[in-house]
């Protein structure tokens, strides 16, 4: 059953309910204090939007507004604390852009309180969002900066029925809300694959040469240069970049190494397929080299034929064609591609290091091929650090449950606030696993959620997952071994664990049997098959001991 | 000047989309009570959609006064070449 989406605003936002995407949005009242009295039982998300564009200000009103703002902030604070499982989306504010006596406002001290009011509210709101995982901000201020009051607001509909915004304005708000909700639930793609000619620069490097391509500080060349800046910004928040281009590698290397306006460097691309193969084959190779599924790929090319080819063979890749109006390249990339495919709220430490980590992933793969798997693993000197119920890594833990598809036994998706709840619960432990080896530190790559079982005298493994970067090194067995020892000490205890098959996690179908568990039950629940395994601690430890001895993996507790 | 029927054909898909109804339900003799979603909010959404799609504008008074399809067509006829 879907939960209600509630809008709380001083202006009429009911039209949102008649636009697609937000279900049956309801607005119970124009009174912001309804935040306090609302029945939150079936509410999934609340959108709090205090409009100030339509207000008419004079000085007494400013003083009053200060109190109103404090009240709104206090109401939001109260609601988010009392209803931690509800998501609150709160707009930041813009005070009216239409001053009654404009020159006085800009030239005298009369204008100061306005500026202070706006920045007071917005900075308090930001603090709320930084402190509370169930609060996110809709950047209404940037919408106003971008589109302006004339395009966003409508006097006519405001005076007729308190609808402050035009259809376009409401549509911008709606699409912001959808993008924020996607970001909150971690629906962010992982890899941006790019073509080169007429995508990263204007013209064709093989024909026009390094000096002939359009990439510069003016005209069309600047449009491409700005696009490259945007791509680099995505890399900085943890999106992996790859090249998929029909070209001679020599020409391309020369362009990247010597063109003065080139923002991106060859090293920014974790995998480079610059050859004359068809692009679908290249795409598949990129996917297997990174160990990432094609459904986390976004592909930008200027050539419709190439895009159609990729789309028809691998429909899970999101494909975009470079727009004809190249002057809007940057805006298009931000408004269409990033908003839809790469929505993100917070950047974790792992995100910042992501490219470097995948680089060592590719290096390790090369070593593995040269020395054979077993020797390879023991030569890596793997060290795992176990974090138990650590609040500092909640963001990353939630992110892993949202994004991990392959080595994930139950594929249960949890939000930050869910994980928070588990940590608070004395019967549940949330384990984060950090990985380090010869080639570097991978950060937190594994999550295990273990609870006291209600059915047996032992423990229930709710979630067991590993980032695909470390699959195939025996890390999972070392983690299992460590955890079982943690929970039992010298006494034999039972463990119950489930495997829920999906299209992507076939790789773990034999995981529990290989750890000494045996199948007890195969059930069908809510559209999923669930296989339930039982294992007693002594059998599990016996089964794992031999593997671990060979793998040379060290497991320590975080101090 | 365009005939009412011609204008009706132009606005039919716009209104059907606003009111989430079959285009055939939009007729010359339609009044708000014939269409479920032609309530006060629907009324505003209809004018907003017409203004956006046909690049015309109405004043607040006109919108408040309009109470039937015939009245709407009449107002549009004066605005559409």
Coordinates of C-alpha atoms in Angstrom, one line a residue:
Chain A
X1 CA 0.0 0.0 0.0
X2 CA 1.4 3.4 -0.9
X3 CA 1.7 6.0 1.7
X4 CA 0.2 9.5 1.6
X5 CA 2.1 12.5 0.3
X6 CA 1.0 15.5 2.3
X7 CA 1.6 19.1 1.4
X8 CA 1.7 21.8 4.0
X9 CA 1.8 25.3 2.6
X10 CA 0.3 28.8 3.1
X11 CA -0.6 28.8 -0.6
X12 CA -2.8 26.4 -2.6
X13 CA -0.7 23.5 -3.8
X14 CA -3.6 21.2 -4.6
X15 CA -2.8 21.3 -8.4
X16 CA 0.3 19.1 -7.6
X17 CA -2.2 16.3 -7.0
X18 CA -3.3 16.6 -10.6
X19 CA 0.2 16.5 -12.1
X20 CA 1.8 13.1 -12.6
X21 CA 4.3 11.5 -10.2
X22 CA 3.2 12.4 -6.7
X23 CA 0.1 10.2 -6.4
X24 CA -2.8 11.6 -4.5
X25 CA -1.0 14.5 -2.9
X26 CA -3.2 16.1 -0.2
X27 CA -3.1 19.5 1.4
X28 CA -5.1 19.5 4.6
X29 CA -4.9 23.2 5.4
X30 CA -3.2 26.6 4.7
X31 CA -2.2 26.8 8.3
X32 CA 1.4 25.8 8.9
X33 CA 0.5 24.7 12.5
X34 CA -1.1 21.6 11.0
X35 CA 2.4 20.2 11.1
X36 CA 1.8 19.7 14.8
X37 CA -1.7 18.2 14.7
X38 CA -1.5 16.1 11.5
X39 CA -2.3 12.4 11.8
X40 CA 1.0 10.9 10.6
X41 CA 0.0 7.3 10.7
X42 CA -0.3 6.7 7.0
X43 CA 2.0 9.5 5.8
X44 CA 5.1 8.6 3.8
X45 CA 6.3 12.1 3.1
X46 CA 5.5 15.7 3.9
X47 CA 6.3 18.7 1.8
X48 CA 6.6 21.9 3.8
X49 CA 6.5 25.0 1.6
X50 CA 6.1 28.5 3.0
X51 CA 5.7 30.9 0.2
X52 CA 6.9 34.5 0.7
X53 CA 6.8 35.7 -2.9
X54 CA 3.2 36.6 -2.6
X55 CA 3.5 38.4 0.7
X56 CA 3.4 42.2 0.8
X57 CA 6.0 43.5 3.2
X58 CA 6.3 46.5 5.3
X59 CA 8.4 46.9 8.5
X60 CA 6.0 45.7 11.1
X61 CA 5.3 42.7 8.9
X62 CA 9.1 41.9 8.9
X63 CA 9.1 41.8 12.7
X64 CA 6.1 39.5 12.7
X65 CA 7.6 37.3 10.0
X66 CA 10.6 36.6 12.2
X67 CA 8.3 35.1 14.8
X68 CA 6.5 33.1 12.1
X69 CA 9.7 31.7 10.8
X70 CA 10.9 30.7 14.2
X71 CA 7.6 29.0 14.7
X72 CA 7.8 27.1 11.4
X73 CA 11.3 25.9 12.2
X74 CA 10.2 24.8 15.7
X75 CA 7.2 23.0 14.2
X76 CA 9.4 21.2 11.7
X77 CA 12.0 20.3 14.4
X78 CA 9.2 18.8 16.5
X79 CA 7.6 16.9 13.7
X80 CA 10.9 15.4 12.4
X81 CA 11.9 14.3 15.9
X82 CA 8.5 12.7 16.7
X83 CA 8.0 11.1 13.4
X84 CA 11.5 9.7 12.4
X85 CA 10.0 7.4 9.8
X86 CA 8.4 10.2 7.8
X87 CA 10.4 12.0 5.2
X88 CA 10.2 15.8 5.4
X89 CA 11.0 17.9 2.3
X90 CA 11.2 21.5 3.2
X91 CA 11.6 24.4 0.8
X92 CA 14.0 27.2 1.5
X93 CA 12.6 30.6 1.0
X94 CA 12.9 33.8 -1.1
X95 CA 11.3 36.9 0.3
X96 CA 9.3 38.9 -2.2
X97 CA 11.3 40.0 -5.2
X98 CA 8.8 42.9 -5.6
X99 CA 9.4 45.5 -3.0
X100 CA 6.8 48.2 -2.5
X101 CA 9.4 50.9 -2.3
X102 CA 12.3 49.3 -4.1
X103 CA 14.8 52.1 -4.2
X104 CA 14.5 52.7 -0.5
X105 CA 15.0 49.0 0.2
X106 CA 18.2 48.8 -1.8
X107 CA 19.7 52.2 -0.8
X108 CA 18.9 52.4 2.9
X109 CA 19.0 50.4 6.1
X110 CA 15.3 49.6 5.5
X111 CA 16.3 46.7 3.4
X112 CA 18.5 45.0 5.9
X113 CA 15.9 43.1 7.9
X114 CA 14.7 41.5 4.7
X115 CA 18.1 40.1 3.8
X116 CA 18.6 38.9 7.4
X117 CA 15.2 37.2 7.5
X118 CA 15.9 35.2 4.4
X119 CA 19.3 34.1 5.3
X120 CA 18.3 33.3 8.9
X121 CA 15.6 30.9 7.8
X122 CA 17.6 29.3 5.1
X123 CA 20.7 28.7 7.2
X124 CA 18.7 27.3 10.1
X125 CA 16.9 25.0 7.7
X126 CA 20.2 23.8 6.3
X127 CA 21.4 23.0 9.8
X128 CA 18.2 20.9 10.4
X129 CA 18.9 18.9 7.2
X130 CA 22.5 18.3 8.1
X131 CA 21.6 17.1 11.5
X132 CA 18.5 15.0 10.6
X133 CA 18.4 12.2 8.1
X134 CA 14.7 12.5 7.5
X135 CA 14.9 16.1 6.3
X136 CA 15.8 17.2 2.8
X137 CA 15.6 20.7 1.3
X138 CA 13.9 21.7 -1.9
X139 CA 16.0 24.6 -3.3
X140 CA 13.1 26.9 -4.1
X141 CA 15.5 29.8 -4.0
X142 CA 17.4 28.5 -7.0
X143 CA 14.2 27.9 -8.9
X144 CA 13.4 31.6 -8.3
X145 CA 16.8 32.7 -9.4
X146 CA 16.6 30.6 -12.5
X147 CA 13.1 31.2 -13.7
X148 CA 12.2 34.4 -12.0
X149 CA 8.9 35.5 -10.4
X150 CA 7.3 36.4 -13.7
X151 CA 7.5 32.9 -15.0
X152 CA 6.8 31.1 -11.6
X153 CA 4.0 33.2 -10.1
X154 CA 0.5 34.1 -11.1
X155 CA -1.4 36.9 -9.5
X156 CA -4.5 35.9 -11.2
X157 CA -4.7 32.4 -9.8
X158 CA -3.4 33.6 -6.5
X159 CA -6.2 36.1 -6.0
X160 CA -8.8 33.6 -7.3
X161 CA -7.8 30.6 -5.4
X162 CA -4.5 31.1 -3.5
X163 CA -2.6 29.2 -6.2
X164 CA 0.6 31.2 -6.2
X165 CA 2.3 29.4 -9.1
X166 CA 1.8 29.0 -12.8
X167 CA 1.5 25.6 -14.4
X168 CA 5.2 25.9 -15.4
X169 CA 6.1 26.9 -11.8
X170 CA 4.2 23.9 -10.4
X171 CA 5.8 21.6 -12.9
X172 CA 9.3 22.8 -11.8
X173 CA 8.4 22.2 -8.2
X174 CA 6.9 18.8 -9.0
X175 CA 10.0 17.6 -10.9
X176 CA 12.3 18.9 -8.1
X177 CA 10.3 16.9 -5.6
X178 CA 10.5 13.7 -7.7
X179 CA 14.2 14.1 -8.1
X180 CA 14.7 14.6 -4.4
X181 CA 12.7 11.5 -3.6
X182 CA 14.7 9.5 -6.1
X183 CA 17.9 10.9 -4.4
X184 CA 16.6 10.0 -1.0
X185 CA 16.0 6.4 -2.1
X186 CA 19.4 6.2 -3.7
X187 CA 18.2 5.8 -7.3
X188 CA 21.5 7.2 -8.6
X189 CA 23.3 5.6 -11.6
X190 CA 26.9 4.7 -11.2
X191 CA 28.7 5.1 -14.5
X192 CA 28.6 7.8 -17.2
X193 CA 29.8 6.5 -20.5
X194 CA 30.7 9.2 -23.1
X195 CA 31.4 9.3 -26.7
X196 CA 34.1 11.8 -27.9
X197 CA 33.6 13.5 -31.3
X198 CA 30.7 16.0 -31.2
X199 CA 30.1 15.0 -27.6
X200 CA 33.1 16.0 -25.6
X201 CA 34.2 18.5 -28.3
X202 CA 32.9 19.8 -31.6
X203 CA 34.2 18.2 -34.7
X204 CA 36.0 15.0 -35.4
X205 CA 39.5 14.5 -34.0
X206 CA 40.6 12.0 -36.7
X207 CA 39.8 14.5 -39.4
X208 CA 40.1 18.0 -37.9
X209 CA 43.1 17.3 -35.7
X210 CA 43.9 18.6 -32.3
X211 CA 43.9 22.2 -33.4
X212 CA 40.7 21.8 -35.5
X213 CA 38.3 20.6 -32.9
X214 CA 35.9 23.0 -31.2
X215 CA 36.9 23.3 -27.6
X216 CA 37.8 26.8 -26.4
X217 CA 36.8 29.8 -24.4
X218 CA 34.3 31.1 -26.9
X219 CA 31.3 30.1 -29.0
X220 CA 30.5 26.5 -29.6
X221 CA 33.9 25.5 -28.2
X222 CA 33.0 27.0 -24.8
X223 CA 29.8 25.1 -24.7
X224 CA 31.7 21.9 -24.9
X225 CA 34.2 23.1 -22.4
X226 CA 31.5 23.9 -19.9
X227 CA 29.9 20.5 -20.5
X228 CA 33.3 18.9 -19.6
X229 CA 33.3 20.9 -16.4
X230 CA 29.9 19.5 -15.5
X231 CA 31.1 16.0 -16.2
X232 CA 34.1 16.6 -13.9
X233 CA 31.8 17.7 -11.2
X234 CA 29.9 14.4 -11.4
X235 CA 33.2 12.5 -11.0
X236 CA 33.8 14.5 -7.9
X237 CA 30.6 13.2 -6.3
X238 CA 31.6 9.6 -7.1
X239 CA 30.2 8.9 -10.5
X240 CA 32.6 6.8 -12.6
X241 CA 33.4 8.0 -16.1
X242 CA 34.2 5.8 -19.1
X243 CA 34.9 6.3 -22.8
X244 CA 33.2 4.5 -25.6
X245 CA 34.3 6.0 -28.9
X246 CA 35.1 5.0 -32.4
X247 CA 38.5 6.5 -32.9
X248 CA 42.3 5.9 -33.2
X249 CA 43.7 5.8 -29.7
X250 CA 46.7 7.8 -30.8
X251 CA 44.6 10.7 -31.9
X252 CA 42.6 10.7 -28.8
X253 CA 45.6 10.5 -26.5
X254 CA 47.1 13.4 -28.3
X255 CA 44.0 15.5 -27.9
X256 CA 43.8 14.8 -24.2
X257 CA 47.5 15.4 -23.6
X258 CA 48.0 18.5 -25.6
X259 CA 44.7 20.5 -26.1
X260 CA 44.9 23.6 -23.9
X261 CA 41.1 23.7 -23.3
X262 CA 40.7 20.1 -22.3
X263 CA 39.1 20.0 -18.8
X264 CA 39.0 16.3 -18.5
X265 CA 42.1 14.2 -18.5
X266 CA 42.5 10.7 -19.7
X267 CA 43.0 9.4 -16.2
X268 CA 39.5 10.7 -15.2
X269 CA 38.1 7.8 -17.2
X270 CA 38.3 4.6 -15.4
X271 CA 37.8 2.5 -18.5
X272 CA 38.6 3.7 -22.0
X273 CA 37.2 1.9 -25.0
X274 CA 38.7 3.8 -27.9
X275 CA 38.6 1.4 -30.9
X276 CA 36.6 0.5 -33.9
X277 CA 34.4 -2.2 -32.3
X278 CA 30.7 -1.7 -32.1
X279 CA 29.6 0.3 -29.1
X280 CA 27.4 -2.4 -27.6
X281 CA 30.3 -4.7 -27.4
X282 CA 32.4 -2.0 -25.8
X283 CA 29.6 -1.3 -23.3
X284 CA 29.5 -4.9 -22.3
X285 CA 33.3 -4.9 -21.8
X286 CA 33.2 -1.8 -19.7
X287 CA 30.5 -3.4 -17.6
X288 CA 32.5 -6.6 -17.0
X289 CA 35.7 -4.8 -16.3
X290 CA 34.1 -2.7 -13.6
X291 CA 31.9 -5.5 -12.3
X292 CA 28.9 -3.3 -12.5
X293 CA 25.5 -4.1 -14.1
X294 CA 24.4 -2.3 -17.3
X295 CA 21.4 -0.9 -15.5
X296 CA 23.7 1.5 -13.6
X297 CA 25.0 2.9 -16.9
X298 CA 24.1 6.2 -18.6
X299 CA 25.4 6.7 -22.2
X300 CA 25.7 10.0 -24.0
X301 CA 26.5 10.1 -27.7
X302 CA 25.7 12.5 -30.6
X303 CA 25.0 9.7 -33.1
X304 CA 21.4 8.3 -33.2
X305 CA 22.5 5.1 -34.9
X306 CA 25.0 4.2 -32.1
X307 CA 22.4 5.1 -29.4
X308 CA 19.7 3.0 -31.1
X309 CA 22.1 0.1 -31.4
X310 CA 23.0 0.2 -27.7
X311 CA 19.4 0.7 -26.7
X312 CA 18.1 -2.2 -28.8
X313 CA 20.7 -4.7 -27.5
X314 CA 20.8 -3.5 -23.9
X315 CA 17.6 -1.6 -23.0
X316 CA 18.7 -1.3 -19.4
X317 CA 21.3 1.4 -20.4
X318 CA 19.9 4.9 -20.2
X319 CA 20.8 6.6 -23.5
X320 CA 20.9 10.3 -24.3
X321 CA 21.6 12.1 -27.5
X322 CA 23.5 15.3 -27.4
X323 CA 21.1 18.2 -28.2
X324 CA 21.2 20.0 -31.5
X325 CA 21.1 23.4 -29.8
X326 CA 24.6 23.0 -28.5
X327 CA 24.3 26.4 -26.7
X328 CA 22.0 24.7 -24.2
X329 CA 24.3 21.6 -23.7
X330 CA 25.2 22.5 -20.1
X331 CA 21.6 23.3 -19.1
X332 CA 20.3 20.2 -20.7
X333 CA 22.9 18.0 -18.9
X334 CA 22.0 19.5 -15.6
X335 CA 18.2 19.7 -16.0
X336 CA 17.6 16.5 -17.8
X337 CA 20.4 14.0 -17.4
X338 CA 21.7 14.8 -13.9
X339 CA 18.4 15.5 -12.3
X340 CA 16.9 12.2 -13.7
X341 CA 19.9 9.8 -13.6
X342 CA 22.3 11.1 -11.0
X343 CA 20.1 12.5 -8.1
X344 CA 22.2 12.6 -4.9
X345 CA 21.8 14.3 -1.6
X346 CA 25.0 13.6 0.3
X347 CA 28.5 12.7 -0.7
X348 CA 30.1 10.0 1.4
X349 CA 33.8 9.5 1.8
X350 CA 33.7 6.4 -0.5
X351 CA 32.1 8.5 -3.2
X352 CA 35.0 10.9 -3.1
X353 CA 37.5 8.1 -3.5
X354 CA 35.5 6.0 -5.9
X355 CA 37.5 6.4 -9.1
X356 CA 40.8 5.7 -7.3
X357 CA 39.3 2.5 -5.8
X358 CA 38.0 1.2 -9.1
X359 CA 41.4 1.9 -10.5
X360 CA 43.0 -0.5 -8.0
X361 CA 40.1 -2.9 -8.8
X362 CA 41.3 -3.0 -12.4
X363 CA 44.9 -3.5 -11.4
X364 CA 44.0 -6.3 -9.0
X365 CA 42.1 -8.0 -11.8
X366 CA 45.3 -8.0 -13.9
X367 CA 47.4 -9.5 -11.1
X368 CA 44.7 -12.2 -10.6
X369 CA 45.0 -13.2 -14.2
X370 CA 48.7 -13.6 -14.0
X371 CA 49.3 -15.6 -10.7
X372 CA 46.1 -17.7 -10.3
X373 CA 43.3 -17.1 -7.9
X374 CA 44.5 -18.7 -4.7
X375 CA 48.0 -17.3 -4.7
X376 CA 46.6 -14.0 -5.7
X377 CA 44.2 -13.7 -2.8
X378 CA 46.8 -14.6 -0.2
X379 CA 49.3 -12.2 -1.8
X380 CA 46.9 -9.3 -1.3
X381 CA 47.3 -9.2 2.5
X382 CA 43.7 -8.4 3.0
X383 CA 42.7 -6.8 6.2
X384 CA 39.1 -6.3 7.3
X385 CA 38.0 -3.9 10.0
X386 CA 34.7 -4.5 11.6
X387 CA 32.5 -1.6 12.7
X388 CA 29.7 -2.4 15.1
X389 CA 26.7 -0.1 15.3
X390 CA 28.8 2.9 14.3
X391 CA 26.7 6.0 13.8
X392 CA 29.5 7.7 11.7
X393 CA 29.0 5.3 8.8
X394 CA 25.2 5.3 8.6
X395 CA 25.1 7.1 5.3
X396 CA 27.4 4.6 3.7
X397 CA 25.6 1.6 5.2
X398 CA 22.3 2.8 3.8
X399 CA 23.8 3.5 0.5
X400 CA 25.2 0.0 0.2
X401 CA 21.8 -1.6 1.0
X402 CA 20.3 0.6 -1.7
X403 CA 22.8 0.0 -4.4
X404 CA 24.2 -3.5 -4.0
X405 CA 22.5 -6.0 -6.3
X406 CA 24.9 -8.9 -6.9
X407 CA 26.4 -10.1 -3.6
X408 CA 23.3 -9.4 -1.6
X409 CA 21.5 -12.3 0.0
X410 CA 18.2 -10.6 0.7
X411 CA 18.3 -7.3 -1.3
X412 CA 16.5 -5.5 1.4
X413 CA 16.7 -1.7 0.8
X414 CA 17.1 0.5 3.8
X415 CA 17.1 4.2 4.2
X416 CA 19.3 6.1 6.6
X417 CA 16.6 6.4 9.1
X418 CA 15.9 2.6 9.0
X419 CA 19.6 1.9 9.8
X420 CA 19.4 4.5 12.5
X421 CA 16.5 2.6 14.0
X422 CA 18.4 -0.7 13.9
X423 CA 21.4 0.8 15.7
X424 CA 19.1 2.1 18.4
X425 CA 17.5 -1.3 18.8
X426 CA 19.5 -3.3 21.5
X427 CA 18.5 -6.6 19.9
X428 CA 19.9 -5.7 16.4
X429 CA 23.5 -5.1 15.4
X430 CA 24.5 -3.4 12.2
X431 CA 28.0 -4.3 11.1
X432 CA 30.0 -2.4 8.6
X433 CA 33.1 -3.9 7.0
X434 CA 36.1 -2.0 5.9
X435 CA 38.5 -3.4 3.4
X436 CA 42.2 -2.8 2.9
X437 CA 44.9 -4.6 1.0
X438 CA 48.2 -4.2 -0.7
X439 CA 46.7 -1.8 -3.3
X440 CA 44.8 0.4 -1.1
X441 CA 41.9 1.2 1.2
X442 CA 38.5 0.4 -0.3
X443 CA 36.5 2.0 2.6
X444 CA 33.3 0.3 3.8
X445 CA 32.4 -2.5 1.4
X446 CA 30.2 -4.8 3.4
X447 CA 27.1 -4.8 5.6
X448 CA 25.7 -7.4 7.9
X449 CA 22.6 -6.9 9.9
X450 CA 22.1 -9.5 12.7
X451 CA 19.3 -9.7 15.2
X452 CA 18.3 -11.9 18.0
X453 CA 16.0 -14.6 16.5
X454 CA 12.4 -14.8 17.8
X455 CA 12.1 -18.5 16.7
X456 CA 15.2 -20.1 17.9
X457 CA 17.8 -19.5 20.6
X458 CA 20.2 -17.9 18.3
X459 CA 20.6 -15.2 15.7
X460 CA 18.9 -14.2 12.5
X461 CA 21.0 -12.8 9.6
X462 CA 18.7 -10.2 8.0
X463 CA 21.2 -8.7 5.6
X464 CA 24.5 -9.9 4.3
X465 CA 26.0 -7.9 1.4
X466 CA 29.3 -7.0 -0.2
X467 CA 30.1 -4.4 -2.7
X468 CA 30.9 -6.0 -6.1
X469 CA 34.4 -4.5 -6.0
X470 CA 35.6 -7.2 -3.5
X471 CA 33.6 -10.2 -4.8
X472 CA 35.7 -13.4 -5.3
X473 CA 38.3 -12.9 -2.7
X474 CA 36.8 -15.0 0.1
X475 CA 36.1 -11.9 2.2
X476 CA 32.5 -13.1 2.8
X477 CA 33.7 -16.2 4.6
X478 CA 36.1 -14.3 6.8
X479 CA 33.3 -12.0 7.8
X480 CA 31.0 -14.9 8.5
X481 CA 33.7 -16.7 10.6
X482 CA 34.3 -13.5 12.6
X483 CA 30.7 -12.8 13.3
X484 CA 29.8 -16.3 14.3
X485 CA 32.7 -16.3 16.8
X486 CA 31.5 -12.9 18.1
X487 CA 28.0 -14.2 18.9
X488 CA 28.7 -17.6 20.3
X489 CA 32.0 -17.5 22.2
X490 CA 32.4 -21.1 23.4
X491 CA 28.7 -22.0 23.4
X492 CA 27.0 -23.6 20.4
X493 CA 24.3 -21.4 19.0
X494 CA 22.0 -21.6 16.0
X495 CA 21.9 -19.2 13.1
X496 CA 19.0 -18.7 10.7
X497 CA 19.5 -16.9 7.4
X498 CA 17.6 -16.3 4.2
X499 CA 18.4 -16.1 0.6
X500 CA 15.9 -14.3 -1.6
X501 CA 16.8 -14.8 -5.3
X502 CA 16.6 -11.9 -7.7
X503 CA 17.7 -11.6 -11.3
X504 CA 21.0 -10.3 -10.2
X505 CA 22.1 -12.2 -7.1
X506 CA 22.6 -15.7 -8.6
X507 CA 26.2 -15.4 -7.5
X508 CA 25.2 -15.9 -3.9
X509 CA 22.8 -18.8 -4.3
X510 CA 25.3 -21.3 -2.9
X511 CA 26.7 -19.0 -0.2
X512 CA 25.0 -20.3 2.9
X513 CA 25.5 -24.0 2.0
X514 CA 29.2 -23.3 1.4
X515 CA 29.4 -21.9 5.0
X516 CA 27.9 -25.0 6.5
X517 CA 24.3 -24.0 6.6
X518 CA 21.6 -26.4 5.5
X519 CA 18.3 -25.6 3.8
X520 CA 15.2 -25.9 6.0
X521 CA 12.5 -24.2 4.1
X522 CA 11.5 -22.8 0.7
X523 CA 8.7 -20.3 0.9
X524 CA 6.9 -17.8 -1.3
X525 CA 6.1 -14.5 0.3
X526 CA 5.0 -11.2 -1.2
X527 CA 6.1 -12.2 -4.7
X528 CA 9.5 -13.4 -3.7
X529 CA 10.9 -16.9 -3.1
X530 CA 12.6 -17.1 0.2
X531 CA 15.0 -19.9 1.1
X532 CA 15.6 -20.3 4.8
X533 CA 18.8 -21.8 6.0
X534 CA 19.8 -23.0 9.5
X535 CA 23.3 -23.6 10.7
X536 CA 24.8 -24.3 14.1
X537 CA 27.9 -22.4 15.1
X538 CA 30.3 -25.4 15.4
X539 CA 29.3 -26.7 11.9
X540 CA 29.7 -23.2 10.4
X541 CA 33.1 -22.6 11.9
X542 CA 34.4 -26.1 10.8
X543 CA 33.2 -25.5 7.3
X544 CA 35.0 -22.1 7.1
X545 CA 38.3 -22.9 8.8
X546 CA 40.0 -24.5 5.9
X547 CA 39.2 -21.8 3.4
X548 CA 40.3 -19.1 5.8
X549 CA 43.6 -20.7 6.5
X550 CA 44.5 -20.5 2.8
X551 CA 43.2 -17.0 2.2
X552 CA 45.4 -15.2 4.7
X553 CA 42.7 -12.6 5.5
X554 CA 43.0 -10.7 8.7
X555 CA 39.9 -9.5 10.6
X556 CA 40.1 -6.9 13.3
X557 CA 37.6 -4.9 15.3
X558 CA 37.5 -1.1 14.8
X559 CA 38.9 0.6 17.9
Chain B
X1 CA -13.2 34.1 -37.3
X2 CA -13.2 30.4 -36.3
X3 CA -16.4 28.5 -35.8
X4 CA -17.2 27.2 -32.3
X5 CA -17.0 23.6 -33.5
X6 CA -13.5 24.2 -34.9
X7 CA -12.4 25.7 -31.6
X8 CA -14.0 22.8 -29.7
X9 CA -11.8 20.4 -31.7
X10 CA -8.7 22.3 -30.8
X11 CA -9.4 22.4 -27.1
X12 CA -10.9 19.0 -26.7
X13 CA -7.6 17.1 -26.1
X14 CA -6.4 19.8 -23.7
X15 CA -9.5 19.6 -21.6
X16 CA -9.7 15.8 -21.7
X17 CA -6.2 15.8 -20.3
X18 CA -7.0 18.3 -17.5
X19 CA -10.2 16.5 -16.5
X20 CA -8.8 13.0 -17.1
X21 CA -11.8 12.1 -19.1
X22 CA -12.7 10.7 -22.6
X23 CA -12.5 13.4 -25.2
X24 CA -16.0 12.5 -26.4
X25 CA -17.3 13.8 -23.1
X26 CA -16.2 17.3 -24.0
X27 CA -19.2 18.7 -25.9
X28 CA -20.7 22.0 -26.9
X29 CA -23.4 21.7 -24.3
X30 CA -21.1 20.7 -21.5
X31 CA -21.3 22.5 -18.2
X32 CA -19.2 21.9 -15.1
X33 CA -21.6 19.6 -13.4
X34 CA -21.4 17.1 -16.4
X35 CA -17.7 16.4 -15.7
X36 CA -16.4 15.0 -12.4
X37 CA -13.1 16.9 -12.3
X38 CA -14.5 20.2 -13.5
X39 CA -14.7 21.4 -9.9
X40 CA -13.2 24.8 -8.7
X41 CA -9.7 23.5 -8.9
X42 CA -10.3 21.9 -12.3
X43 CA -11.7 25.2 -13.5
X44 CA -8.4 26.9 -12.7
X45 CA -6.3 24.1 -14.1
X46 CA -8.4 24.2 -17.3
X47 CA -7.7 27.9 -17.8
X48 CA -4.0 27.5 -16.9
X49 CA -3.7 24.8 -19.5
X50 CA -5.5 26.8 -22.2
X51 CA -3.4 29.8 -21.5
X52 CA -0.2 27.8 -21.7
X53 CA -1.1 25.7 -24.8
X54 CA -3.0 28.3 -26.9
X55 CA -0.8 31.3 -25.9
X56 CA -3.9 33.3 -24.9
X57 CA -4.7 35.1 -21.6
X58 CA -7.8 35.6 -19.6
X59 CA -8.5 38.1 -16.8
X60 CA -9.5 37.0 -13.4
X61 CA -13.0 38.4 -14.0
X62 CA -13.5 36.4 -17.2
X63 CA -12.4 33.2 -15.6
X64 CA -14.8 33.7 -12.7
X65 CA -17.6 34.5 -15.1
X66 CA -17.2 31.5 -17.3
X67 CA -19.7 28.8 -16.4
X68 CA -20.2 26.7 -19.5
X69 CA -18.5 25.4 -22.6
X70 CA -20.4 27.8 -24.8
X71 CA -19.2 30.7 -22.7
X72 CA -15.6 29.4 -22.9
X73 CA -15.8 29.0 -26.7
X74 CA -17.2 32.5 -27.0
X75 CA -14.3 34.0 -25.1
X76 CA -11.8 31.9 -27.1
X77 CA -13.3 32.9 -30.4
X78 CA -12.4 36.5 -29.8
X79 CA -8.8 35.6 -29.1
X80 CA -8.0 32.9 -31.8
X81 CA -7.4 34.0 -35.3

